[in-house]
Amino acid sequence: MEDLDRHLSAIAAGDADAFGRFVAGGERRLRESLRSFAALVDVEAVLQESLLRIWQVAPRVRPDGRPDCLLRLAIRTARNLAIDEARRTRRMALDPELLERALADAERASAAPAEPPDPRFFSAIEGCHGALPDKPKQALGARLESGGAESDAALAARLGMRLNTFLQNVTRAKRLLLDCLGRRGFAMEISR
Amino acid sequence: MSPEEREALIEQVVGAHRERAADGSVLAYPAWHDLDESARREAFERALVARRLEAALDPERRSATVRAVLARIAS
């Protein structure tokens, strides 16, 4: 089991690449910790904002003797942000049962081990990606190259596609990748 | 909302692109507000899968979320 705190000293020193490795290792657990809020807040926005705040406070974080203290802090930060955002947009108190489910999600995510993926998964997905039809591959490639920096409308315009066509091609590319990975015996790798 | 319109909105929300407010905070995707609760939950589950695929296809194993956050830090 990998302790993501091995990146902490480099992150505290301002090493953005180390922060990238930390986020890559903890993103799934952080996202899953917010499942209870999926209908109440835009989880992607909450998650990105939480990570930006963690980058800011990392130099002041001191390990507490347990693994993944920075990730546990990120999970708490994200949960508090999600609660604030949900209260703000709904202008009402949140259901206590939802808050209990959120705490349970966060505890589960904090305790879950980070398991390294099967290395054969990466060669399988490369093969599946190479076999995609042109248009879906172009659309997915534009999303991948952009890395969230550009809107889908801008990416579609660059490819000369209507926005809906672009979105359909992205969806189709992902479905084809999942089908292909399933045929190669890697369906379970996606859910890890 | 037609099934095609619903699908297009979900796919946009699944993407990692998010605008910033004047104070620098990350804004919810506008299309997210147009989705009902069921579609929002579907977008959440599909984002989990999308980030996994993106990371697996990236040489540095970074999803679009990781890359978006690092870009914000660098800007």
Coordinates of C-alpha atoms in Angstrom, one line a residue:
Chain A
M1 CA 0.0 0.0 0.0
E2 CA 1.4 3.4 -1.1
D3 CA 1.5 6.2 1.5
L4 CA 0.9 9.4 -0.5
D5 CA 2.6 11.4 2.2
R6 CA 5.9 10.3 0.7
H7 CA 5.3 13.3 -1.6
L8 CA 4.5 15.7 1.2
S9 CA 8.0 17.2 1.8
A10 CA 8.5 17.9 -1.9
I11 CA 5.0 19.4 -2.2
A12 CA 5.6 21.6 0.8
A13 CA 8.8 22.8 -1.0
G14 CA 6.7 23.9 -4.0
D15 CA 7.3 20.9 -6.3
A16 CA 4.2 20.9 -8.6
D17 CA 5.2 17.6 -10.2
A18 CA 5.2 16.0 -6.8
F19 CA 1.7 17.4 -6.2
G20 CA 0.7 15.9 -9.6
R21 CA 1.9 12.5 -8.4
F22 CA 0.0 12.9 -5.1
V23 CA -3.2 13.9 -6.9
A24 CA -2.9 11.1 -9.4
G25 CA -2.6 8.7 -6.5
G26 CA -5.5 10.0 -4.5
E27 CA -7.9 11.5 -7.0
R28 CA -10.2 8.4 -7.1
R29 CA -10.5 8.1 -3.4
L30 CA -11.1 11.9 -3.1
R31 CA -13.8 11.8 -5.8
E32 CA -15.5 8.7 -4.3
S33 CA -15.6 10.4 -0.9
L34 CA -18.0 13.0 -2.5
R35 CA -20.5 10.4 -3.9
S36 CA -23.2 11.4 -1.5
F37 CA -23.1 15.0 -2.8
A38 CA -23.3 14.0 -6.5
A39 CA -26.9 15.3 -6.9
L40 CA -26.3 18.4 -4.8
V41 CA -23.0 19.9 -6.1
D42 CA -20.8 19.7 -9.2
V43 CA -18.3 17.3 -7.7
E44 CA -15.6 18.1 -10.4
A45 CA -15.6 21.8 -9.4
V46 CA -15.6 21.0 -5.7
L47 CA -12.8 18.5 -6.2
Q48 CA -10.6 21.0 -8.2
E49 CA -11.2 23.8 -5.7
S50 CA -10.3 21.5 -2.8
L51 CA -7.0 20.4 -4.5
L52 CA -6.0 24.0 -5.1
R53 CA -6.6 24.8 -1.4
I54 CA -4.5 21.7 -0.4
W55 CA -1.7 23.0 -2.6
Q56 CA -1.9 26.3 -0.7
V57 CA -1.9 24.8 2.8
A58 CA 0.6 21.9 2.2
P59 CA 3.6 23.8 3.5
R60 CA 1.9 24.0 6.9
V61 CA 0.8 20.4 7.1
R62 CA 2.6 18.2 9.6
P63 CA 2.2 14.3 9.5
D64 CA 0.2 12.9 12.3
G65 CA 1.8 9.4 12.4
R66 CA -0.9 7.8 10.3
P67 CA -0.6 7.2 6.5
D68 CA -2.1 9.6 3.9
C69 CA -2.5 12.7 6.2
L70 CA -2.5 15.0 3.2
L71 CA -5.2 13.0 1.4
R72 CA -7.3 12.8 4.6
L73 CA -7.0 16.6 4.8
A74 CA -8.1 16.9 1.2
I75 CA -11.1 14.6 1.9
R76 CA -12.2 16.8 4.9
T77 CA -11.6 20.0 2.9
A78 CA -13.7 18.7 -0.1
R79 CA -16.5 17.5 2.2
N80 CA -16.7 20.9 3.9
L81 CA -16.7 22.7 0.6
A82 CA -19.4 20.4 -0.7
I83 CA -21.6 21.1 2.4
D84 CA -21.1 24.8 2.0
E85 CA -21.9 24.8 -1.7
A86 CA -25.0 22.6 -1.2
R87 CA -26.3 24.8 1.6
R88 CA -25.6 27.9 -0.5
T89 CA -27.4 26.7 -3.7
R90 CA -30.3 25.1 -1.9
R91 CA -30.7 27.8 0.7
M92 CA -31.8 25.3 3.3
A93 CA -30.4 22.9 5.9
L94 CA -29.1 19.6 4.6
D95 CA -30.7 16.3 5.4
P96 CA -28.8 14.8 8.5
E97 CA -28.9 11.4 6.8
L98 CA -27.0 12.8 3.8
L99 CA -24.4 14.2 6.2
E100 CA -24.0 10.8 7.8
R101 CA -23.7 9.1 4.4
A102 CA -21.1 11.7 3.5
L103 CA -19.1 11.0 6.6
A104 CA -19.2 7.2 5.9
D105 CA -18.1 7.8 2.3
A106 CA -15.2 9.9 3.5
E107 CA -14.1 7.4 6.1
R108 CA -14.3 4.6 3.5
A109 CA -12.2 6.6 1.1
S110 CA -9.7 7.6 3.7
A111 CA -9.2 4.0 4.7
A112 CA -9.1 2.4 1.3
P113 CA -5.6 1.3 0.1
A114 CA -4.1 2.7 -3.1
E115 CA -3.5 -0.4 -5.2
P116 CA -1.1 -0.2 -8.1
P117 CA -2.8 -1.1 -11.4
D118 CA -2.0 -4.2 -13.4
P119 CA 0.8 -3.1 -15.9
R120 CA -0.8 -5.1 -18.7
F121 CA -3.8 -2.8 -18.4
F122 CA -1.8 0.0 -19.9
S123 CA -0.7 -1.9 -23.0
A124 CA -4.3 -3.2 -23.4
I125 CA -5.8 0.4 -23.4
E126 CA -3.1 1.6 -25.8
G127 CA -4.2 -1.2 -28.2
C128 CA -7.8 -0.4 -27.7
H129 CA -7.2 3.3 -28.3
G130 CA -5.2 2.6 -31.4
A131 CA -8.2 0.6 -32.8
L132 CA -10.7 3.5 -32.4
P133 CA -12.4 4.9 -35.5
D134 CA -11.0 8.2 -36.7
K135 CA -13.7 10.7 -35.5
P136 CA -14.1 9.3 -32.0
K137 CA -10.4 9.1 -31.7
Q138 CA -10.0 12.7 -32.8
A139 CA -12.6 14.0 -30.3
L140 CA -11.3 12.0 -27.4
G141 CA -7.7 13.0 -28.3
A142 CA -8.7 16.7 -28.2
R143 CA -10.1 16.2 -24.7
L144 CA -7.0 14.4 -23.6
E145 CA -4.6 17.0 -25.1
S146 CA -6.6 19.9 -23.6
G147 CA -6.5 18.4 -20.1
G148 CA -9.5 20.4 -19.0
A149 CA -8.0 23.7 -20.1
E150 CA -10.4 24.4 -23.0
S151 CA -14.2 24.2 -23.3
D152 CA -15.8 21.5 -25.4
A153 CA -17.1 24.2 -27.7
A154 CA -13.6 25.4 -28.4
L155 CA -12.3 21.8 -29.0
A156 CA -15.3 21.1 -31.3
A157 CA -14.7 24.2 -33.3
R158 CA -11.0 23.3 -33.8
L159 CA -11.9 19.9 -35.1
G160 CA -14.6 21.4 -37.4
M161 CA -17.4 19.5 -35.6
R162 CA -20.7 20.7 -34.2
L163 CA -20.7 20.6 -30.4
N164 CA -23.2 17.8 -30.2
T165 CA -21.3 15.8 -32.8
F166 CA -18.1 16.3 -30.8
L167 CA -19.8 15.2 -27.6
Q168 CA -21.3 12.1 -29.3
N169 CA -17.9 11.2 -30.6
V170 CA -16.3 11.5 -27.1
T171 CA -19.0 9.3 -25.6
R172 CA -18.6 6.8 -28.4
A173 CA -14.9 6.7 -28.0
K174 CA -15.1 5.9 -24.3
R175 CA -17.8 3.2 -24.8
L176 CA -15.6 1.6 -27.5
L177 CA -12.6 1.7 -25.1
L178 CA -14.6 0.1 -22.3
D179 CA -16.0 -2.6 -24.6
C180 CA -12.5 -3.4 -25.9
L181 CA -11.0 -3.5 -22.4
G182 CA -13.9 -5.8 -21.3
R183 CA -13.1 -8.2 -24.2
R184 CA -9.5 -8.2 -23.1
G185 CA -10.4 -9.0 -19.5
F186 CA -9.7 -5.6 -17.9
A187 CA -13.2 -4.4 -17.1
M188 CA -12.5 -4.5 -13.4
E189 CA -9.4 -2.3 -13.7
I190 CA -11.6 0.6 -14.6
S191 CA -13.5 0.5 -11.3
R192 CA -10.3 0.5 -9.2
Chain B
M1 CA -35.4 17.5 -22.5
S2 CA -34.8 14.8 -25.2
P3 CA -32.6 11.8 -24.5
E4 CA -30.0 13.3 -26.9
E5 CA -30.0 16.6 -25.1
R6 CA -29.7 14.9 -21.7
E7 CA -26.8 12.8 -23.0
A8 CA -25.0 15.9 -24.4
L9 CA -25.3 17.8 -21.1
I10 CA -24.0 14.8 -19.1
E11 CA -21.0 14.4 -21.4
Q12 CA -20.1 18.1 -20.9
V13 CA -20.4 17.8 -17.1
V14 CA -18.2 14.7 -17.2
G15 CA -15.4 16.7 -18.8
A16 CA -12.9 18.4 -16.5
H17 CA -13.1 21.9 -18.0
R18 CA -14.3 24.4 -15.4
E19 CA -14.3 28.2 -15.5
R20 CA -13.1 30.4 -12.6
A21 CA -15.0 33.1 -10.8
A22 CA -13.5 36.6 -10.4
D23 CA -12.2 35.6 -7.0
G24 CA -10.4 32.7 -8.5
S25 CA -12.7 29.9 -7.2
V26 CA -13.6 27.1 -9.5
L27 CA -17.2 27.4 -10.8
A28 CA -19.7 24.6 -11.3
Y29 CA -20.2 23.7 -15.0
P30 CA -23.3 25.7 -16.2
A31 CA -24.9 22.5 -17.8
W32 CA -24.7 20.8 -14.4
H33 CA -27.6 23.0 -13.1
D34 CA -29.8 21.9 -16.1
L35 CA -29.5 18.2 -15.0
D36 CA -32.0 16.4 -12.8
E37 CA -30.7 14.4 -9.8
S38 CA -30.6 11.2 -11.6
A39 CA -28.5 12.7 -14.5
R40 CA -26.2 14.4 -11.9
R41 CA -25.5 11.0 -10.3
E42 CA -24.9 9.4 -13.7
A43 CA -22.4 12.2 -14.6
F44 CA -20.6 11.5 -11.3
E45 CA -20.2 7.8 -12.0
R46 CA -19.2 8.4 -15.6
A47 CA -16.6 10.9 -14.5
L48 CA -15.0 8.2 -12.3
V49 CA -14.6 6.1 -15.4
A50 CA -13.5 8.9 -17.7
R51 CA -10.7 10.0 -15.3
R52 CA -9.5 6.4 -15.1
L53 CA -9.4 6.2 -18.9
E54 CA -7.7 9.6 -19.3
A55 CA -5.0 8.7 -16.7
A56 CA -4.3 5.3 -18.3
L57 CA -3.8 7.0 -21.7
D58 CA -1.6 9.7 -20.4
P59 CA 2.2 9.1 -20.3
E60 CA 2.4 10.5 -16.8
R61 CA -0.8 8.8 -15.7
R62 CA -2.5 12.1 -15.1
S63 CA -6.2 12.5 -15.6
A64 CA -7.7 15.7 -17.0
T65 CA -8.5 16.7 -13.4
V66 CA -4.9 16.4 -12.4
R67 CA -3.8 18.3 -15.5
A68 CA -6.4 21.0 -14.9
V69 CA -5.3 21.6 -11.3
L70 CA -1.6 21.7 -12.2
A71 CA -2.4 24.2 -15.0
R72 CA -4.2 26.4 -12.4
I73 CA -1.2 26.2 -10.1
A74 CA 1.2 27.1 -12.9
S75 CA -0.9 30.1 -14.1

